[in-house]
PDB file of C-alpha atoms and ligand atoms in Angstrom:
ATOM      1  CA  UNK A 543       0.000   0.000   0.000  1.00 52.00           C
ATOM      2  CA  UNK A 544       1.382   3.425  -0.944  1.00 52.00           C
ATOM      3  CA  UNK A 545       1.063   6.218   1.527  1.00 49.00           C
ATOM      4  CA  UNK A 546       0.472   9.526  -0.159  1.00 53.00           C
ATOM      5  CA  UNK A 547       3.204  11.824   1.129  1.00 47.00           C
ATOM      6  CA  UNK A 548       2.125  14.829   3.122  1.00 44.00           C
ATOM      7  CA  UNK A 549       3.732  17.839   1.486  1.00 44.00           C
ATOM      8  CA  UNK A 550       3.656  21.106   3.292  1.00 45.00           C
ATOM      9  CA  UNK A 551       5.525  24.198   4.296  1.00 41.00           C
ATOM     10  CA  UNK A 552       5.400  26.017   7.605  1.00 41.00           C
ATOM     11  CA  UNK A 553       4.531  29.685   7.717  1.00 39.00           C
ATOM     12  CA  UNK A 554       4.322  32.027  10.656  1.00 39.00           C
ATOM     13  CA  UNK A 555       1.046  33.821  11.279  1.00 40.00           C
ATOM     14  CA  UNK A 556       1.299  36.053  14.318  1.00 40.00           C
ATOM     15  CA  UNK A 557       2.844  33.837  16.955  1.00 38.00           C
ATOM     16  CA  UNK A 558       1.179  30.630  15.694  1.00 42.00           C
ATOM     17  CA  UNK A 559       3.139  28.487  13.290  1.00 44.00           C
ATOM     18  CA  UNK A 560       0.653  27.156  10.721  1.00 53.00           C
ATOM     19  CA  UNK A 561       1.395  24.304   8.389  1.00 53.00           C
ATOM     20  CA  UNK A 562       0.119  25.263   4.989  1.00 75.00           C
ATOM     21  CA  UNK A 563       0.552  23.315   1.768  1.00 90.00           C
ATOM     22  CA  UNK A 564       0.577  25.491  -1.295  1.00 96.00           C
ATOM     23  CA  UNK A 565      -2.012  24.619  -3.915  1.00 98.00           C
ATOM     24  CA  UNK A 566      -2.190  25.519  -7.578  1.00 98.00           C
ATOM     25  CA  UNK A 567      -5.569  25.547  -9.315  1.00 98.00           C
ATOM     26  CA  UNK A 568      -5.927  25.108 -13.065  1.00 98.00           C
ATOM     27  CA  UNK A 569      -9.062  26.362 -14.790  1.00 98.00           C
ATOM     28  CA  UNK A 570     -10.426  26.950 -18.278  1.00 98.00           C
ATOM     29  CA  UNK A 571     -13.747  28.660 -17.646  1.00 98.00           C
ATOM     30  CA  UNK A 572     -16.368  29.730 -15.120  1.00 98.00           C
ATOM     31  CA  UNK A 573     -14.404  28.782 -12.007  1.00 98.00           C
ATOM     32  CA  UNK A 574     -17.266  27.890  -9.672  1.00 98.00           C
ATOM     33  CA  UNK A 575     -15.217  24.999  -8.264  1.00 98.00           C
ATOM     34  CA  UNK A 576     -12.319  27.400  -7.765  1.00 98.00           C
ATOM     35  CA  UNK A 577     -14.781  29.591  -5.852  1.00 98.00           C
ATOM     36  CA  UNK A 578     -15.759  26.599  -3.710  1.00 98.00           C
ATOM     37  CA  UNK A 579     -12.074  26.169  -2.827  1.00 98.00           C
ATOM     38  CA  UNK A 580     -11.682  29.875  -2.057  1.00 98.00           C
ATOM     39  CA  UNK A 581     -14.827  29.836   0.133  1.00 98.00           C
ATOM     40  CA  UNK A 582     -13.777  26.679   1.968  1.00 98.00           C
ATOM     41  CA  UNK A 583     -10.394  28.238   2.785  1.00 98.00           C
ATOM     42  CA  UNK A 584     -12.062  31.443   3.976  1.00 98.00           C
ATOM     43  CA  UNK A 585     -14.395  29.424   6.199  1.00 98.00           C
ATOM     44  CA  UNK A 586     -11.573  27.312   7.636  1.00 96.00           C
ATOM     45  CA  UNK A 587     -12.892  24.058   6.146  1.00 97.00           C
ATOM     46  CA  UNK A 588      -9.816  23.768   3.951  1.00 97.00           C
ATOM     47  CA  UNK A 589      -6.378  24.456   5.329  1.00 96.00           C
ATOM     48  CA  UNK A 590      -4.248  25.435   2.377  1.00 97.00           C
ATOM     49  CA  UNK A 591      -3.287  28.534   0.454  1.00 97.00           C
ATOM     50  CA  UNK A 592      -3.798  28.875  -3.290  1.00 98.00           C
ATOM     51  CA  UNK A 593      -0.475  30.161  -4.593  1.00 98.00           C
ATOM     52  CA  UNK A 594      -1.622  30.623  -8.183  1.00 98.00           C
ATOM     53  CA  UNK A 595      -4.570  30.100 -10.504  1.00 98.00           C
ATOM     54  CA  UNK A 596      -3.537  29.234 -14.037  1.00 98.00           C
ATOM     55  CA  UNK A 597      -5.895  29.341 -17.003  1.00 98.00           C
ATOM     56  CA  UNK A 598      -5.206  28.174 -20.527  1.00 97.00           C
ATOM     57  CA  UNK A 599      -7.820  30.686 -21.692  1.00 97.00           C
ATOM     58  CA  UNK A 600      -7.466  34.445 -21.274  1.00 98.00           C
ATOM     59  CA  UNK A 601     -11.259  34.900 -21.214  1.00 98.00           C
ATOM     60  CA  UNK A 602     -11.936  32.429 -18.373  1.00 98.00           C
ATOM     61  CA  UNK A 603     -14.372  34.147 -15.964  1.00 98.00           C
ATOM     62  CA  UNK A 604     -12.747  32.237 -13.101  1.00 98.00           C
ATOM     63  CA  UNK A 605      -9.696  34.490 -13.355  1.00 98.00           C
ATOM     64  CA  UNK A 606     -11.728  37.358 -11.906  1.00 98.00           C
ATOM     65  CA  UNK A 607     -12.771  35.184  -8.966  1.00 98.00           C
ATOM     66  CA  UNK A 608      -9.102  34.489  -8.204  1.00 98.00           C
ATOM     67  CA  UNK A 609      -8.152  38.143  -8.521  1.00 98.00           C
ATOM     68  CA  UNK A 610     -11.025  39.150  -6.229  1.00 98.00           C
ATOM     69  CA  UNK A 611      -9.637  36.758  -3.611  1.00 98.00           C
ATOM     70  CA  UNK A 612      -6.158  38.255  -3.966  1.00 98.00           C
ATOM     71  CA  UNK A 613      -4.715  35.174  -5.651  1.00 98.00           C
ATOM     72  CA  UNK A 614      -2.064  35.476  -8.341  1.00 98.00           C
ATOM     73  CA  UNK A 615      -3.389  34.611 -11.790  1.00 98.00           C
ATOM     74  CA  UNK A 616      -1.508  33.447 -14.830  1.00 98.00           C
ATOM     75  CA  UNK A 617      -2.780  32.919 -18.367  1.00 98.00           C
ATOM     76  CA  UNK A 618      -0.869  30.268 -20.281  1.00 97.00           C
ATOM     77  CA  UNK A 619      -2.562  29.713 -23.639  1.00 96.00           C
ATOM     78  CA  UNK A 620      -1.804  26.170 -24.731  1.00 90.00           C
ATOM     79  CA  UNK A 621      -1.326  27.409 -28.298  1.00 90.00           C
ATOM     80  CA  UNK A 622       1.926  29.034 -27.165  1.00 86.00           C
ATOM     81  CA  UNK A 623       3.628  25.706 -26.619  1.00 93.00           C
ATOM     82  CA  UNK A 624       4.827  23.732 -29.644  1.00 94.00           C
ATOM     83  CA  UNK A 625       3.585  20.412 -28.267  1.00 94.00           C
ATOM     84  CA  UNK A 626       1.449  18.912 -25.519  1.00 92.00           C
ATOM     85  CA  UNK A 627       4.583  17.867 -23.615  1.00 94.00           C
ATOM     86  CA  UNK A 628       6.075  21.346 -23.913  1.00 96.00           C
ATOM     87  CA  UNK A 629       2.877  22.838 -22.493  1.00 96.00           C
ATOM     88  CA  UNK A 630       2.945  20.384 -19.603  1.00 96.00           C
ATOM     89  CA  UNK A 631       6.581  21.351 -18.889  1.00 96.00           C
ATOM     90  CA  UNK A 632       5.611  24.996 -18.861  1.00 97.00           C
ATOM     91  CA  UNK A 633       2.815  24.346 -16.370  1.00 98.00           C
ATOM     92  CA  UNK A 634       5.082  22.282 -14.125  1.00 98.00           C
ATOM     93  CA  UNK A 635       7.705  25.039 -14.091  1.00 98.00           C
ATOM     94  CA  UNK A 636       5.219  27.769 -13.213  1.00 98.00           C
ATOM     95  CA  UNK A 637       3.708  25.684 -10.417  1.00 98.00           C
ATOM     96  CA  UNK A 638       7.002  24.472  -8.956  1.00 98.00           C
ATOM     97  CA  UNK A 639       8.620  27.890  -8.994  1.00 98.00           C
ATOM     98  CA  UNK A 640       5.805  29.028  -6.671  1.00 98.00           C
ATOM     99  CA  UNK A 641       6.300  26.102  -4.305  1.00 97.00           C
ATOM    100  CA  UNK A 642       3.058  24.362  -5.259  1.00 98.00           C
ATOM    101  CA  UNK A 643       2.836  20.803  -3.970  1.00 97.00           C
ATOM    102  CA  UNK A 644      -0.838  20.075  -4.669  1.00 98.00           C
ATOM    103  CA  UNK A 645      -2.549  20.728  -7.982  1.00 98.00           C
ATOM    104  CA  UNK A 646      -6.282  20.941  -8.412  1.00 98.00           C
ATOM    105  CA  UNK A 647      -7.935  20.749 -11.817  1.00 98.00           C
ATOM    106  CA  UNK A 648     -11.164  22.707 -11.518  1.00 98.00           C
ATOM    107  CA  UNK A 649     -12.754  22.675 -14.941  1.00 97.00           C
ATOM    108  CA  UNK A 650      -9.387  22.567 -16.716  1.00 97.00           C
ATOM    109  CA  UNK A 651     -10.179  21.339 -20.206  1.00 94.00           C
ATOM    110  CA  UNK A 652      -6.762  20.013 -21.218  1.00 93.00           C
ATOM    111  CA  UNK A 653      -5.378  16.533 -20.854  1.00 92.00           C
ATOM    112  CA  UNK A 654      -2.132  16.310 -18.927  1.00 95.00           C
ATOM    113  CA  UNK A 655       0.587  13.823 -19.806  1.00 95.00           C
ATOM    114  CA  UNK A 656       2.801  11.477 -17.822  1.00 95.00           C
ATOM    115  CA  UNK A 657       5.528  14.088 -17.231  1.00 93.00           C
ATOM    116  CA  UNK A 658       3.035  16.416 -15.545  1.00 97.00           C
ATOM    117  CA  UNK A 659       1.531  13.598 -13.466  1.00 96.00           C
ATOM    118  CA  UNK A 660       4.996  12.414 -12.377  1.00 95.00           C
ATOM    119  CA  UNK A 661       5.965  15.934 -11.284  1.00 97.00           C
ATOM    120  CA  UNK A 662       3.247  15.881  -8.583  1.00 97.00           C
ATOM    121  CA  UNK A 663       2.869  12.231  -7.559  1.00 94.00           C
ATOM    122  CA  UNK A 664      -0.490  11.506  -5.904  1.00 94.00           C
ATOM    123  CA  UNK A 665      -1.008  15.239  -5.613  1.00 97.00           C
ATOM    124  CA  UNK A 666      -3.146  16.176  -8.609  1.00 98.00           C
ATOM    125  CA  UNK A 667      -6.921  16.125  -8.138  1.00 98.00           C
ATOM    126  CA  UNK A 668      -9.694  16.525 -10.670  1.00 98.00           C
ATOM    127  CA  UNK A 669     -13.420  17.026 -10.247  1.00 98.00           C
ATOM    128  CA  UNK A 670     -15.688  15.397 -12.814  1.00 98.00           C
ATOM    129  CA  UNK A 671     -19.478  15.694 -13.226  1.00 98.00           C
ATOM    130  CA  UNK A 672     -20.402  12.007 -13.247  1.00 98.00           C
ATOM    131  CA  UNK A 673     -20.016   8.901 -11.141  1.00 98.00           C
ATOM    132  CA  UNK A 674     -16.827   7.659 -12.755  1.00 98.00           C
ATOM    133  CA  UNK A 675     -16.017   5.313 -14.380  1.00 98.00           C
ATOM    134  CA  UNK A 676     -19.365   6.088 -16.027  1.00 98.00           C
ATOM    135  CA  UNK A 677     -19.341   8.913 -18.551  1.00 98.00           C
ATOM    136  CA  UNK A 678     -15.724  10.098 -18.740  1.00 98.00           C
ATOM    137  CA  UNK A 679     -14.716  12.925 -21.070  1.00 97.00           C
ATOM    138  CA  UNK A 680     -16.742  15.924 -22.146  1.00 97.00           C
ATOM    139  CA  UNK A 681     -20.499  16.427 -21.730  1.00 98.00           C
ATOM    140  CA  UNK A 682     -20.770  13.899 -18.903  1.00 98.00           C
ATOM    141  CA  UNK A 683     -24.200  15.200 -17.870  1.00 98.00           C
ATOM    142  CA  UNK A 684     -25.515  14.908 -21.438  1.00 98.00           C
ATOM    143  CA  UNK A 685     -24.076  11.390 -21.646  1.00 98.00           C
ATOM    144  CA  UNK A 686     -25.939  10.488 -18.433  1.00 98.00           C
ATOM    145  CA  UNK A 687     -29.232  11.843 -19.783  1.00 98.00           C
ATOM    146  CA  UNK A 688     -28.764  10.017 -23.086  1.00 98.00           C
ATOM    147  CA  UNK A 689     -28.056   6.752 -21.261  1.00 98.00           C
ATOM    148  CA  UNK A 690     -31.264   7.112 -19.227  1.00 98.00           C
ATOM    149  CA  UNK A 691     -29.589   6.495 -15.870  1.00 98.00           C
ATOM    150  CA  UNK A 692     -31.634   7.124 -12.711  1.00 98.00           C
ATOM    151  CA  UNK A 693     -28.608   8.262 -10.695  1.00 98.00           C
ATOM    152  CA  UNK A 694     -25.573  10.325 -11.590  1.00 98.00           C
ATOM    153  CA  UNK A 695     -23.247  12.508  -9.558  1.00 98.00           C
ATOM    154  CA  UNK A 696     -19.805  13.955  -9.026  1.00 98.00           C
ATOM    155  CA  UNK A 697     -16.362  12.429  -8.557  1.00 98.00           C
ATOM    156  CA  UNK A 698     -13.073  13.761  -7.226  1.00 98.00           C
ATOM    157  CA  UNK A 699     -10.146  11.581  -8.225  1.00 98.00           C
ATOM    158  CA  UNK A 700      -6.387  11.555  -8.497  1.00 98.00           C
ATOM    159  CA  UNK A 701      -5.202  12.427 -11.978  1.00 97.00           C
ATOM    160  CA  UNK A 702      -3.302   9.923 -14.090  1.00 96.00           C
ATOM    161  CA  UNK A 703      -2.427  10.237 -17.783  1.00 94.00           C
ATOM    162  CA  UNK A 704      -5.517   8.152 -18.639  1.00 95.00           C
ATOM    163  CA  UNK A 705      -8.575  10.371 -19.075  1.00 94.00           C
ATOM    164  CA  UNK A 706     -10.788  10.583 -15.944  1.00 95.00           C
ATOM    165  CA  UNK A 707      -9.519   7.205 -14.779  1.00 95.00           C
ATOM    166  CA  UNK A 708      -7.352   7.808 -11.685  1.00 97.00           C
ATOM    167  CA  UNK A 709      -8.090   6.476  -8.189  1.00 98.00           C
ATOM    168  CA  UNK A 710     -11.384   7.811  -6.834  1.00 98.00           C
ATOM    169  CA  UNK A 711     -11.204   9.870  -3.625  1.00 98.00           C
ATOM    170  CA  UNK A 712     -14.825  10.938  -3.078  1.00 98.00           C
ATOM    171  CA  UNK A 713     -18.121  10.622  -4.917  1.00 98.00           C
ATOM    172  CA  UNK A 714     -21.596  12.030  -4.380  1.00 98.00           C
ATOM    173  CA  UNK A 715     -24.738  10.759  -6.072  1.00 98.00           C
ATOM    174  CA  UNK A 716     -27.740  12.760  -7.237  1.00 98.00           C
ATOM    175  CA  UNK A 717     -31.048  11.556  -8.720  1.00 98.00           C
ATOM    176  CA  UNK A 718     -31.738  12.056 -12.405  1.00 98.00           C
ATOM    177  CA  UNK A 719     -35.358  13.144 -12.956  1.00 98.00           C
ATOM    178  CA  UNK A 720     -37.424  12.410 -16.051  1.00 97.00           C
ATOM    179  CA  UNK A 721     -37.870  16.116 -16.704  1.00 98.00           C
ATOM    180  CA  UNK A 722     -34.163  16.934 -16.329  1.00 98.00           C
ATOM    181  CA  UNK A 723     -32.359  18.941 -18.955  1.00 98.00           C
ATOM    182  CA  UNK A 724     -28.617  19.246 -19.315  1.00 98.00           C
ATOM    183  CA  UNK A 725     -28.869  22.480 -17.314  1.00 98.00           C
ATOM    184  CA  UNK A 726     -30.960  21.163 -14.403  1.00 98.00           C
ATOM    185  CA  UNK A 727     -28.896  18.000 -14.002  1.00 98.00           C
ATOM    186  CA  UNK A 728     -25.635  19.959 -14.269  1.00 98.00           C
ATOM    187  CA  UNK A 729     -26.779  22.357 -11.538  1.00 98.00           C
ATOM    188  CA  UNK A 730     -27.711  19.488  -9.212  1.00 98.00           C
ATOM    189  CA  UNK A 731     -24.352  17.789  -9.795  1.00 98.00           C
ATOM    190  CA  UNK A 732     -22.401  21.053  -9.471  1.00 98.00           C
ATOM    191  CA  UNK A 733     -23.742  21.562  -5.961  1.00 98.00           C
ATOM    192  CA  UNK A 734     -22.157  18.245  -4.998  1.00 98.00           C
ATOM    193  CA  UNK A 735     -18.894  19.074  -6.804  1.00 98.00           C
ATOM    194  CA  UNK A 736     -18.615  22.203  -4.679  1.00 98.00           C
ATOM    195  CA  UNK A 737     -19.126  20.139  -1.532  1.00 98.00           C
ATOM    196  CA  UNK A 738     -16.798  17.196  -2.183  1.00 98.00           C
ATOM    197  CA  UNK A 739     -13.907  18.990  -3.895  1.00 98.00           C
ATOM    198  CA  UNK A 740     -12.692  20.944  -0.838  1.00 98.00           C
ATOM    199  CA  UNK A 741     -13.380  17.900   1.337  1.00 98.00           C
ATOM    200  CA  UNK A 742     -11.230  15.678  -0.899  1.00 98.00           C
ATOM    201  CA  UNK A 743      -8.403  18.212  -1.018  1.00 98.00           C
ATOM    202  CA  UNK A 744      -8.325  18.345   2.788  1.00 97.00           C
ATOM    203  CA  UNK A 745      -8.265  14.533   3.003  1.00 98.00           C
ATOM    204  CA  UNK A 746      -5.229  14.483   0.718  1.00 97.00           C
ATOM    205  CA  UNK A 747      -3.509  17.296   2.622  1.00 97.00           C
ATOM    206  CA  UNK A 748      -4.099  15.421   5.873  1.00 96.00           C
ATOM    207  CA  UNK A 749      -2.305  12.386   4.413  1.00 96.00           C
ATOM    208  CA  UNK A 750      -5.463  10.302   4.858  1.00 97.00           C
ATOM    209  CA  UNK A 751      -5.684   8.928   1.300  1.00 97.00           C
ATOM    210  CA  UNK A 752      -3.738   5.736   0.804  1.00 96.00           C
ATOM    211  CA  UNK A 753      -3.587   3.995  -2.525  1.00 95.00           C
ATOM    212  CA  UNK A 754      -4.014   0.246  -2.437  1.00 95.00           C
ATOM    213  CA  UNK A 755      -4.064  -1.654  -5.730  1.00 94.00           C
ATOM    214  CA  UNK A 756      -5.225   1.440  -7.599  1.00 93.00           C
ATOM    215  CA  UNK A 757      -7.961   2.256  -5.113  1.00 97.00           C
ATOM    216  CA  UNK A 758      -8.056   4.968  -2.469  1.00 98.00           C
ATOM    217  CA  UNK A 759      -8.435   3.884   1.118  1.00 97.00           C
ATOM    218  CA  UNK A 760      -9.302   6.721   3.495  1.00 97.00           C
ATOM    219  CA  UNK A 761      -8.015   6.328   7.029  1.00 95.00           C
TER     220      UNK A 761
HETATM  221  C1  LIG B1485     -17.443  21.206 -13.713  1.00 51.13           C
HETATM  222  O1  LIG B1485     -18.664  20.568 -13.947  1.00 51.13           O
HETATM  223  C2  LIG B1485     -16.331  20.191 -13.620  1.00 51.13           C
HETATM  224  O2  LIG B1485     -16.720  18.998 -13.047  1.00 51.13           O
HETATM  225  C3  LIG B1485     -15.988  19.967 -15.073  1.00 51.13           C
HETATM  226  O3  LIG B1485     -16.085  21.241 -15.662  1.00 51.13           O
HETATM  227  C4  LIG B1485     -17.004  22.041 -14.910  1.00 51.13           C
HETATM  228  C5  LIG B1485     -16.263  23.264 -14.492  1.00 51.13           C
HETATM  229  O4  LIG B1485     -17.080  24.182 -13.834  1.00 51.13           O
HETATM  230  N1  LIG B1485     -14.691  19.349 -15.203  1.00 51.13           N
HETATM  231  P1  LIG B1485     -16.456  25.409 -13.086  1.00 51.13           P
HETATM  232  O5  LIG B1485     -15.528  26.106 -14.090  1.00 51.13           O
HETATM  233  O6  LIG B1485     -15.719  24.923 -11.885  1.00 51.13           O
HETATM  234  O7  LIG B1485     -17.619  26.290 -12.729  1.00 51.13           O
END
């Protein structure tokens, strides 16, 4: 069984030494999951500091949420890099130079390769709007509606180079109603994403997620 290493730095706040791991959040769009992270930190439910928010799109509305919270933002358009690997290297450099030890993909619409995953072992999390392994990839809510499932939900998992296939940390189920549209189902799932993402990050930061034969055991 692999123990996920606890990676943290110690900072001084007043006279209390606080252990704070630095997180990096990658986004491509709206950033409501980023907001859930920001809110959870503000409310003391999540003990980390977001060192940087990186977007591959300059027009991502989530960038304004980061700026409003006083978090450094960085736009790294993927078109700037000559290859997927080169883009991954660029991301790794920008995160590592800021001391980031935990990476959170919050609506980041780019696949990351093995070099990126190896740079942050067992320390990259993704939130996905389905009960994986059902409905990986894009339009997960539409896939669920098309399949006629009665239950769908949200998943937070460790990221591996295989799409939406890493070890599952937390899941939350929601009902799918006959009258649901893409929008109504997405909203119901999103509420759960916002709840389980900060919770999963804290579990990882606390060193409570152990990987056993490709599965997460929480202790
Ligand atoms: C979320 O549904 C997330 O699960 C998926 O993309 C969406 C991003 O939403 N990967 P937001 O940008 O966090 O609001």
